[in-house]
Short mmCIF file of C-alpha atoms in Angstrom, two decimals:
data_model
loop_
_atom_site.label_atom_id
_atom_site.label_comp_id
_atom_site.label_asym_id
_atom_site.label_seq_id
_atom_site.Cartn_x
_atom_site.Cartn_y
_atom_site.Cartn_z
CA MET A 152 3.89 24.84 13.08
CA MET A 153 1.33 22.62 11.35
CA ASP A 154 -2.49 23.35 12.43
CA ILE A 155 -3.66 20.07 13.77
CA ASP A 156 -7.13 20.40 14.25
CA LEU A 157 -8.83 19.21 10.80
CA THR A 158 -12.06 19.95 11.59
CA LYS A 159 -11.99 23.87 11.04
CA GLY A 160 -10.60 26.11 8.45
CA LYS A 161 -10.47 25.71 4.62
CA ILE A 162 -10.09 21.89 2.95
CA ASN A 163 -8.40 22.85 0.11
CA THR A 164 -5.38 23.43 2.37
CA HIS A 165 -5.95 20.51 4.72
CA ILE A 166 -5.68 18.52 1.74
CA LYS A 167 -2.56 20.34 0.28
CA ASN A 168 -0.54 19.95 3.53
CA ILE A 169 -1.47 16.53 3.76
CA SER A 170 -1.43 14.97 0.33
CA ILE A 171 1.50 16.57 -1.42
CA PRO A 172 4.03 15.45 1.15
CA ALA A 173 2.37 11.67 1.36
CA SER A 174 2.59 11.42 -2.37
CA ILE A 175 6.13 12.86 -2.58
CA GLY A 176 7.16 10.60 0.08
CA MET A 177 5.13 7.55 -1.75
CA LEU A 178 6.83 8.66 -5.07
CA PHE A 179 10.31 8.01 -3.12
CA ASN A 180 9.06 4.56 -1.94
CA THR A 181 8.30 3.89 -5.47
CA LEU A 182 11.36 4.85 -6.50
CA PHE A 183 13.20 2.71 -3.64
CA ASN A 184 10.86 -0.64 -5.30
CA VAL A 185 12.23 0.62 -9.02
CA VAL A 186 15.84 0.30 -8.00
CA ASP A 187 15.00 -3.08 -6.43
CA THR A 188 13.61 -4.01 -9.64
CA ILE A 189 16.22 -2.86 -11.76
CA PHE A 190 18.97 -4.43 -9.57
CA GLY A 191 16.72 -7.91 -9.67
CA GLY A 192 16.58 -7.78 -13.57
CA LYS A 193 20.44 -7.05 -13.35
CA ILE A 194 20.93 -10.29 -11.56
CA SER A 195 18.85 -12.49 -14.33
CA THR A 196 15.44 -12.52 -15.77
CA ASN A 197 15.09 -15.46 -12.89
CA ALA A 198 15.86 -13.28 -10.60
CA LEU A 199 13.23 -10.36 -11.42
CA ALA A 200 10.85 -13.28 -11.82
CA GLY A 201 11.54 -14.75 -8.26
CA MET A 202 11.17 -11.12 -6.82
CA SER A 203 7.71 -10.93 -8.67
CA LEU A 204 6.59 -14.02 -7.08
CA SER A 205 7.74 -13.41 -3.79
CA PHE A 206 5.42 -9.61 -4.29
CA PRO A 207 2.10 -11.23 -2.89
CA ILE A 208 3.73 -12.96 -0.06
CA PHE A 209 5.77 -9.43 0.91
CA PHE A 210 2.44 -8.11 0.45
CA ILE A 211 1.16 -9.50 3.62
CA VAL A 212 3.68 -8.45 5.71
CA ILE A 213 2.73 -4.84 4.34
CA SER A 214 -0.88 -5.67 4.50
CA LEU A 215 -0.80 -6.45 8.16
CA SER A 216 1.67 -3.55 8.82
CA SER A 217 -0.86 -0.96 6.85
CA GLY A 218 -4.01 -2.15 8.21
CA ILE A 219 -3.22 -1.67 11.65
CA GLY A 220 -1.41 1.35 11.02
CA THR A 221 -4.97 2.85 9.00
CA GLY A 222 -6.82 1.35 11.88
CA SER A 223 -4.85 3.22 14.36
CA THR A 224 -4.93 6.41 12.18
CA ALA A 225 -9.08 6.48 12.06
CA LEU A 226 -8.99 5.92 15.70
CA ILE A 227 -6.59 8.73 16.49
CA SER A 228 -8.14 10.90 13.96
CA ASN A 229 -11.32 10.51 15.99
CA ALA A 230 -9.34 11.03 19.22
CA LEU A 231 -8.16 13.91 18.04
CA GLY A 232 -11.39 15.47 16.48
CA GLU A 233 -13.00 14.87 20.13
CA LYS A 234 -9.73 16.79 21.59
CA ASP A 235 -9.09 13.86 23.55
CA THR A 236 -5.18 13.87 24.08
CA ASN A 237 -5.36 10.85 26.49
CA LYS A 238 -7.27 8.22 23.94
CA TYR A 239 -4.65 9.38 21.76
CA ASN A 240 -1.33 8.20 23.56
CA HIS A 241 -3.56 5.44 24.94
CA TYR A 242 -4.28 4.18 21.39
CA GLY A 243 -0.95 4.77 20.00
CA TYR A 244 0.50 2.51 22.78
CA ASN A 245 -1.81 -0.55 22.35
CA GLY A 246 -1.37 0.13 18.50
CA LEU A 247 2.27 -0.71 19.18
CA VAL A 248 2.18 -3.29 21.28
CA ILE A 249 -0.52 -5.03 18.87
CA GLY A 250 2.30 -4.50 15.97
CA ILE A 251 4.86 -6.20 17.59
CA PHE A 252 2.69 -9.27 18.08
CA PHE A 253 1.65 -9.53 14.91
CA SER A 254 4.89 -8.87 13.62
CA ILE A 255 6.36 -12.37 15.06
CA VAL A 256 3.49 -14.25 14.03
CA ILE A 257 4.07 -12.46 10.01
CA THR A 258 7.96 -14.04 10.59
CA ILE A 259 6.82 -17.28 11.77
CA LEU A 260 3.93 -18.75 9.64
CA GLY A 261 5.72 -16.55 6.41
CA LYS A 262 8.86 -18.80 6.91
CA ILE A 263 6.44 -22.14 6.75
CA ILE A 264 3.99 -21.29 4.22
CA SER A 265 6.26 -19.02 1.58
CA PRO A 266 8.16 -22.65 0.04
CA TYR A 267 4.78 -23.85 -0.97
CA LEU A 268 3.86 -20.95 -2.27
CA PHE A 269 6.10 -20.82 -4.70
CA THR A 270 6.39 -24.42 -5.39
CA ILE A 271 2.43 -23.83 -7.14
CA LEU A 272 3.73 -20.52 -8.84
CA SER A 273 6.84 -21.90 -10.46
CA GLU A 274 8.74 -24.85 -11.54
CA GLU A 275 11.97 -23.09 -12.44
CA LYS A 276 14.16 -23.98 -9.32
CA THR A 277 16.17 -20.91 -10.08
CA THR A 278 13.49 -18.72 -9.66
CA TYR A 279 12.40 -20.29 -6.76
CA ILE A 280 15.83 -20.17 -5.06
CA TYR A 281 15.91 -16.42 -5.98
CA GLY A 282 12.43 -15.83 -4.46
CA ILE A 283 12.80 -17.65 -1.25
CA ASP A 284 16.02 -16.28 -0.55
CA TYR A 285 14.52 -12.44 -0.88
CA ILE A 286 11.39 -13.38 1.45
CA ASN A 287 13.00 -15.16 4.08
CA ILE A 288 15.00 -11.69 4.89
CA ILE A 289 11.93 -9.77 4.58
CA PHE A 290 9.92 -12.03 7.18
CA TYR A 291 13.35 -11.40 9.59
CA GLY A 292 12.42 -7.57 9.67
CA SER A 293 8.73 -7.46 9.74
CA ILE A 294 8.78 -5.81 13.13
CA PHE A 295 10.41 -2.49 11.50
CA PHE A 296 7.57 -2.52 8.79
CA VAL A 297 4.93 -2.98 11.57
CA LEU A 298 6.19 -0.13 13.92
CA ASN A 299 6.92 2.10 11.22
CA ALA A 300 3.00 1.94 9.74
CA ILE A 301 2.09 2.43 13.90
CA LEU A 302 4.50 5.43 14.20
CA ASN A 303 3.01 6.92 11.28
CA ALA A 304 -0.23 6.61 12.09
CA MET A 305 0.57 8.70 15.00
CA LEU A 306 2.07 11.39 13.00
CA SER A 307 -0.42 10.93 9.97
CA SER A 308 -3.48 11.85 12.59
CA GLN A 309 -2.32 15.22 13.62
CA GLY A 310 -1.73 15.98 9.83
CA ASP A 311 1.99 15.48 9.78
CA THR A 312 2.83 13.03 6.61
CA ARG A 313 6.19 15.20 5.78
CA SER A 314 8.43 12.93 8.66
CA TYR A 315 6.72 9.84 6.68
CA ARG A 316 8.06 11.82 3.50
CA ASN A 317 11.44 12.42 5.04
CA PHE A 318 11.66 8.82 5.87
CA LEU A 319 11.13 7.42 2.89
CA ILE A 320 13.61 9.85 0.92
CA ILE A 321 16.14 9.27 3.21
CA GLY A 322 15.51 5.35 2.51
CA PHE A 323 15.32 5.91 -1.08
CA LEU A 324 19.02 7.64 -1.11
CA LEU A 325 20.23 4.83 1.58
CA ASN A 326 19.07 1.89 -0.88
CA LEU A 327 21.05 3.52 -3.53
CA LEU A 328 23.91 3.16 -1.47
CA LEU A 329 23.25 -0.28 0.13
CA ASP A 330 21.43 -2.43 -3.32
CA PRO A 331 24.99 -2.53 -5.05
CA LEU A 332 26.83 -2.72 -1.53
CA PHE A 333 25.52 -6.18 -1.11
CA ILE A 334 24.56 -6.96 -4.62
CA LEU A 335 27.63 -6.97 -6.39
CA GLY A 336 30.03 -7.32 -3.46
CA TRP A 337 31.66 -3.81 -2.61
CA VAL A 338 34.12 -3.40 0.16
CA GLY A 339 35.04 -7.18 0.06
CA LEU A 340 31.48 -8.20 0.86
CA PRO A 341 30.21 -11.27 -0.42
CA ARG A 342 27.35 -11.20 -3.44
CA LEU A 343 24.36 -11.66 -1.95
CA GLY A 344 22.06 -11.64 -4.84
CA THR A 345 18.10 -11.08 -3.90
CA MET A 346 19.02 -11.69 -0.64
CA GLY A 347 20.92 -8.50 -0.39
CA ILE A 348 18.43 -6.52 -1.85
CA ALA A 349 16.46 -7.67 1.07
CA LEU A 350 18.69 -7.15 3.33
CA ALA A 351 19.11 -3.44 2.12
CA THR A 352 15.00 -2.84 2.51
CA VAL A 353 15.09 -4.17 6.06
CA ILE A 354 18.25 -1.88 6.71
CA VAL A 355 16.15 1.07 5.57
CA GLN A 356 13.04 0.09 7.61
CA PHE A 357 15.14 -0.24 10.72
CA VAL A 358 16.76 3.10 10.36
CA GLY A 359 13.09 4.95 9.42
CA THR A 360 11.64 3.17 13.00
CA ILE A 361 14.61 4.93 14.84
CA TYR A 362 13.79 8.29 12.75
CA LEU A 363 9.92 8.37 13.36
CA ALA A 364 10.00 7.45 16.85
CA TYR A 365 11.95 10.47 17.81
CA ARG A 366 9.49 12.18 15.64
CA VAL A 367 6.07 10.97 17.53
CA TYR A 368 8.46 11.97 20.75
CA LYS A 369 8.79 15.52 19.51
CA SER A 370 5.02 15.90 17.68
CA GLN A 371 2.61 18.07 19.64
CA MET A 372 0.01 15.82 20.82
CA PHE A 373 2.65 13.20 22.07
CA ASP A 374 2.90 13.04 26.20
CA ILE A 375 5.60 10.52 27.52
CA LYS A 376 3.84 10.46 30.91
CA GLU A 377 0.40 9.80 29.15
CA PHE A 378 2.37 7.29 26.96
CA LEU A 379 4.06 5.43 29.74
CA ASN A 380 1.10 5.65 32.17
CA ALA A 381 -1.12 3.63 29.26
CA LYS A 382 -2.15 0.36 30.03
CA PHE A 383 -2.64 -2.88 27.96
CA SER A 384 -6.18 -2.81 27.15
CA ILE A 385 -8.38 -5.72 25.30
CA LYS A 386 -10.87 -3.25 24.90
CA VAL A 387 -8.56 -0.92 23.01
CA CYS A 388 -7.20 -3.62 20.96
CA ILE A 389 -10.04 -4.87 19.59
CA GLU A 390 -11.49 -1.28 18.60
CA ILE A 391 -8.01 -1.23 16.51
CA LEU A 392 -8.29 -4.26 15.21
CA LYS A 393 -11.92 -3.74 14.34
CA GLN A 394 -10.81 -1.05 11.90
CA GLY A 395 -7.31 -2.61 11.35
CA ILE A 396 -8.35 -5.81 10.13
CA PRO A 397 -10.81 -5.15 7.60
CA ALA A 398 -8.17 -2.87 5.76
CA SER A 399 -5.26 -5.50 6.35
CA LEU A 400 -7.10 -8.42 4.67
CA ASN A 401 -8.60 -5.66 2.10
CA MET A 402 -4.85 -5.14 1.20
CA MET A 403 -4.24 -9.02 1.74
CA THR A 404 -6.65 -9.65 -1.34
CA ILE A 405 -4.26 -7.42 -3.11
CA ALA A 406 -1.45 -9.94 -2.45
CA LEU A 407 -4.08 -12.78 -3.01
CA GLY A 408 -5.07 -10.98 -6.18
CA VAL A 409 -1.43 -10.59 -7.57
CA PHE A 410 -1.08 -14.68 -6.25
CA VAL A 411 -3.86 -15.23 -8.48
CA ILE A 412 -2.40 -12.77 -11.42
CA ASN A 413 1.04 -14.18 -11.45
CA TYR A 414 -0.54 -18.04 -11.73
CA PHE A 415 -2.71 -17.10 -14.99
CA ALA A 416 0.14 -14.65 -16.44
CA SER A 417 2.36 -17.85 -15.70
CA LYS A 418 -0.18 -20.50 -17.43
CA TYR A 419 -0.75 -18.26 -20.41
CA GLY A 420 3.09 -16.63 -20.82
CA GLY A 421 5.28 -18.38 -18.75
CA ASP A 422 7.94 -17.07 -16.27
CA VAL A 423 8.90 -14.21 -19.04
CA SER A 424 5.08 -12.77 -18.55
CA VAL A 425 4.97 -13.04 -14.95
CA ALA A 426 8.36 -10.97 -14.67
CA ALA A 427 6.86 -8.17 -17.46
CA TYR A 428 3.71 -7.81 -15.56
CA GLY A 429 6.36 -7.33 -12.19
CA ALA A 430 8.43 -4.62 -13.94
CA ALA A 431 4.89 -3.08 -15.40
CA VAL A 432 3.22 -2.90 -12.17
CA ARG A 433 6.63 -0.30 -10.67
CA ILE A 434 5.67 2.24 -13.53
CA GLU A 435 2.18 1.77 -12.70
CA GLN A 436 2.71 2.51 -8.73
CA LEU A 437 4.52 5.83 -10.11
CA ALA A 438 1.10 6.79 -11.98
CA LEU A 439 -1.04 5.79 -8.87
CA LEU A 440 1.16 8.39 -6.77
CA PRO A 441 -1.29 11.37 -6.67
CA ALA A 442 -4.06 8.96 -5.90
CA LEU A 443 -2.33 7.65 -3.07
CA GLY A 444 -1.29 11.02 -1.33
CA LEU A 445 -5.18 11.77 -1.88
CA ASN A 446 -6.14 8.82 0.11
CA THR A 447 -4.01 9.69 3.42
CA ALA A 448 -5.88 13.03 3.38
CA ALA A 449 -8.98 12.09 2.41
CA LEU A 450 -9.02 9.24 5.48
CA THR A 451 -7.04 11.71 8.10
CA ILE A 452 -9.61 14.72 7.46
CA SER A 453 -12.61 12.61 7.30
CA GLY A 454 -11.42 10.72 10.38
CA GLN A 455 -10.82 13.86 12.71
CA ASN A 456 -14.35 15.42 10.98
CA TYR A 457 -16.37 12.42 11.82
CA GLY A 458 -14.93 12.61 15.51
CA GLY A 459 -16.09 15.72 16.00
CA LYS A 460 -19.36 15.18 14.49
CA GLU A 461 -18.60 17.71 11.55
CA TYR A 462 -20.21 15.82 8.56
CA GLY A 463 -20.49 18.23 6.06
CA ARG A 464 -16.96 18.77 5.70
CA ILE A 465 -16.65 14.82 4.71
CA ILE A 466 -19.03 15.14 2.03
CA GLU A 467 -16.74 18.01 0.66
CA VAL A 468 -13.52 15.84 1.27
CA TYR A 469 -14.70 13.19 -0.91
CA LYS A 470 -15.91 15.73 -3.98
CA ARG A 471 -12.70 17.12 -3.44
CA THR A 472 -10.25 14.52 -3.16
CA LEU A 473 -12.25 13.21 -6.27
CA LEU A 474 -12.35 15.94 -8.52
CA TYR A 475 -8.17 15.60 -8.17
CA GLY A 476 -7.69 12.57 -8.17
CA VAL A 477 -9.15 12.16 -11.44
CA THR A 478 -7.73 15.02 -12.97
CA ILE A 479 -4.14 14.27 -11.93
CA MET A 480 -4.68 10.51 -12.60
CA THR A 481 -6.02 11.22 -16.44
CA ILE A 482 -2.83 13.44 -16.85
CA GLY A 483 -0.60 10.32 -16.13
CA MET A 484 -2.71 8.44 -18.69
CA VAL A 485 -1.57 10.45 -21.01
CA VAL A 486 1.64 10.78 -20.52
CA ILE A 487 2.59 7.00 -19.68
CA TYR A 488 0.59 5.26 -22.88
CA PRO A 489 2.95 6.77 -25.20
CA LEU A 490 6.07 5.84 -23.31
CA ALA A 491 5.10 2.68 -22.07
CA ASP A 492 8.10 0.41 -24.23
CA ILE A 493 10.78 2.97 -22.58
CA LEU A 494 9.97 3.06 -18.86
CA VAL A 495 9.45 -1.10 -18.95
CA SER A 496 12.81 -1.01 -21.13
CA ILE A 497 14.25 0.56 -18.10
CA PHE A 498 14.35 -2.75 -16.08
CA THR A 499 15.46 -4.86 -18.73
CA ASP A 500 17.07 -5.50 -22.37
CA ASP A 501 14.92 -8.80 -22.77
CA LEU A 502 12.61 -7.59 -25.91
CA GLN A 503 10.01 -10.55 -25.13
CA LEU A 504 9.67 -8.99 -21.64
CA ILE A 505 9.80 -5.34 -22.80
CA ASN A 506 7.10 -6.14 -25.35
CA ILE A 507 4.65 -8.23 -22.72
CA GLY A 508 5.19 -5.57 -20.21
CA THR A 509 4.32 -2.61 -23.12
CA GLU A 510 1.15 -4.77 -23.73
CA TYR A 511 0.49 -4.94 -20.76
CA LEU A 512 0.39 -1.43 -19.63
CA ARG A 513 -1.01 -0.03 -22.55
CA ILE A 514 -4.06 -2.35 -21.83
CA GLU A 515 -4.23 -1.30 -18.06
CA PHE A 516 -4.07 2.38 -19.39
CA TRP A 517 -8.05 2.25 -19.02
CA ALA A 518 -8.23 1.09 -15.52
CA PHE A 519 -5.79 3.72 -14.04
CA ASN A 520 -8.75 5.78 -12.48
CA THR A 521 -10.20 3.43 -11.00
CA TYR A 522 -7.92 2.91 -8.16
CA VAL A 523 -9.03 6.71 -7.60
CA LEU A 524 -12.23 5.86 -7.54
CA LEU A 525 -11.70 3.09 -5.09
CA ASN A 526 -8.95 3.78 -3.08
CA ILE A 527 -10.61 7.45 -1.60
CA SER A 528 -13.82 5.70 -1.33
CA ILE A 529 -12.42 3.33 1.06
CA SER A 530 -10.49 6.06 2.78
CA ILE A 531 -13.89 8.12 3.34
CA LEU A 532 -15.34 4.97 4.87
CA GLN A 533 -12.68 4.05 7.08
CA GLY A 534 -12.66 7.68 8.41
CA MET A 535 -16.62 7.07 9.08
CA LYS A 536 -15.39 4.24 10.98
CA LYS A 537 -17.39 1.57 8.34
CA PRO A 538 -13.97 -0.13 7.40
CA PHE A 539 -15.75 -3.76 6.48
CA TRP A 540 -16.78 -2.52 2.76
CA ALA A 541 -12.71 -2.90 1.67
CA ILE A 542 -12.99 -6.75 2.52
CA TYR A 543 -16.00 -7.65 0.12
CA VAL A 544 -15.00 -4.93 -2.83
CA GLY A 545 -11.24 -6.57 -1.88
CA LEU A 546 -12.83 -9.96 -1.93
CA TYR A 547 -14.83 -9.44 -5.41
CA ARG A 548 -12.18 -7.56 -7.50
CA GLN A 549 -9.08 -9.83 -6.53
CA ILE A 550 -10.04 -13.26 -5.44
CA LEU A 551 -13.52 -14.11 -6.89
CA MET A 552 -13.85 -12.14 -10.19
CA PRO A 553 -10.19 -12.75 -11.38
CA ILE A 554 -10.53 -16.68 -11.46
CA ILE A 555 -13.82 -16.58 -12.85
CA VAL A 556 -12.97 -13.91 -15.62
CA PHE A 557 -9.53 -14.63 -16.27
CA TYR A 558 -10.62 -18.29 -17.07
CA ALA A 559 -13.33 -17.50 -19.26
CA PHE A 560 -11.03 -14.58 -20.89
CA GLY A 561 -7.69 -16.34 -21.27
CA THR A 562 -9.19 -19.94 -22.18
CA LEU A 563 -12.86 -20.11 -22.98
CA LEU A 564 -12.25 -16.97 -25.64
CA GLY A 565 -9.06 -17.84 -26.41
CA MET A 566 -7.56 -14.61 -25.42
CA GLY A 567 -4.08 -16.17 -23.32
CA ILE A 568 -2.45 -14.01 -21.47
CA TYR A 569 -4.39 -10.88 -23.19
CA GLY A 570 -7.45 -12.15 -21.12
CA VAL A 571 -5.86 -11.67 -17.68
CA TRP A 572 -4.57 -8.05 -18.65
CA TRP A 573 -8.45 -7.47 -19.78
CA GLY A 574 -9.68 -9.35 -17.21
CA ILE A 575 -8.35 -6.71 -14.78
CA VAL A 576 -9.61 -3.31 -16.84
CA VAL A 577 -13.39 -5.25 -16.72
CA ILE A 578 -13.35 -5.99 -12.92
CA ASN A 579 -11.90 -3.01 -11.58
CA TRP A 580 -14.41 -0.90 -13.52
CA SER A 581 -17.11 -2.84 -12.04
CA ALA A 582 -15.85 -2.47 -8.57
CA ALA A 583 -15.23 1.18 -8.55
CA ILE A 584 -19.08 1.97 -9.63
CA ILE A 585 -20.19 -0.15 -7.24
CA THR A 586 -18.23 1.45 -4.63
CA VAL A 587 -18.76 4.74 -5.25
CA LEU A 588 -22.25 3.92 -5.36
CA TYR A 589 -22.28 2.94 -1.56
CA THR A 590 -19.90 5.58 -0.86
CA LEU A 591 -22.53 8.01 -2.04
CA TYR A 592 -25.17 5.93 -0.30
CA LYS A 593 -23.67 6.01 3.11
CA LEU A 594 -22.96 10.00 2.38
CA ILE A 595 -26.86 10.78 1.92
CA GLY A 596 -27.21 9.39 5.40
CA LEU A 597 -24.63 11.79 7.00
CA LYS A 598 -26.51 14.30 5.04
CA LYS A 599 -30.26 13.49 6.56
CA GLU A 600 -28.15 13.97 10.39
CA ILE A 601 -26.64 17.12 9.02
CA LYS A 602 -30.26 18.17 8.46
#
């Protein structure tokens, strides 16, 4: 049985036990998205563009889910660091209540707002229809995304990232069957196009909710009596939201950032550039997987140690996760650069799209390590109950600077679509340097408390 006390024992062992299963799970989650993108490309370039345009809207669903989950993980980890099992169940109960409420809000607002966003991003009617068909189904299934994030928080705070990994592997395999079933109309079903891709995703999330709920029920810290006796608490909900909303807003800035990128990509290169960006991002996500697993380890271990006042271990976690992340990411960069054109061609036979996607990857290549620096730093701060930096840096690198830099590079300097690609690199490096310096400043404060 896994040792859930992360305030003791070798930090390297804890990082390995948490990050490796998390990275494997995220690998299959990314492959899940890759499969969706491949099938979208098989339908048509317009379908792929429609799905790419829907990504920032879809990401809002993920942002709220992940933010509440991240906030819950931080607080539940602190509770476990304090050895308080009652708090664990109390936070879990209220997290689920908040999650259900927000999923209802997401569905209602999403259905109202999404048509207007699509009209801004593309004038192509076919692309609009494919995008709306996809995103509407996602909204209806948003409750399962949110519930899965909270249930995973209740598991990962104990150091259990294996259960979520198992769900993502099962989900990937199930999606391999469901995508062609709904898209190609197997066994007499109608061909549903991008709507079928979204329906497959929602079904997988529903299966995940059942499985993760069972794993929480069987976990070491879960007590059914304490959970059922827990009461809705506005105070606890505010605590969770104080931690979760900054994380959600940070991820929402990513969604808005993709919206900005899509806008400028469409302006300088049309729908084919939007589709190329959507395909290339899937490859980029594969390269970032090791860093994402380390994010989970950094948040969970720092959260427990902050609750247990083991501040020296937090500093050690930061050093080690950064070292591992940069090393692994650099290896990934060496692999992806020469294979960029082959990787993009997996999604489409359109030569123009392949060329644009390849150019994007070979420029974005220079920004890969910034994601390690940014995400691990933000995870450490989240574990230390300092979540608001994520919002500030998110607004800086996703919205404010892109609007200025993309226009300056693309229009004023005449770089066109290359101004967008190089702008991403410049902005990310400036944000990463600022964030690392801020995190070090906060860690120096912890060192003083140790002395």
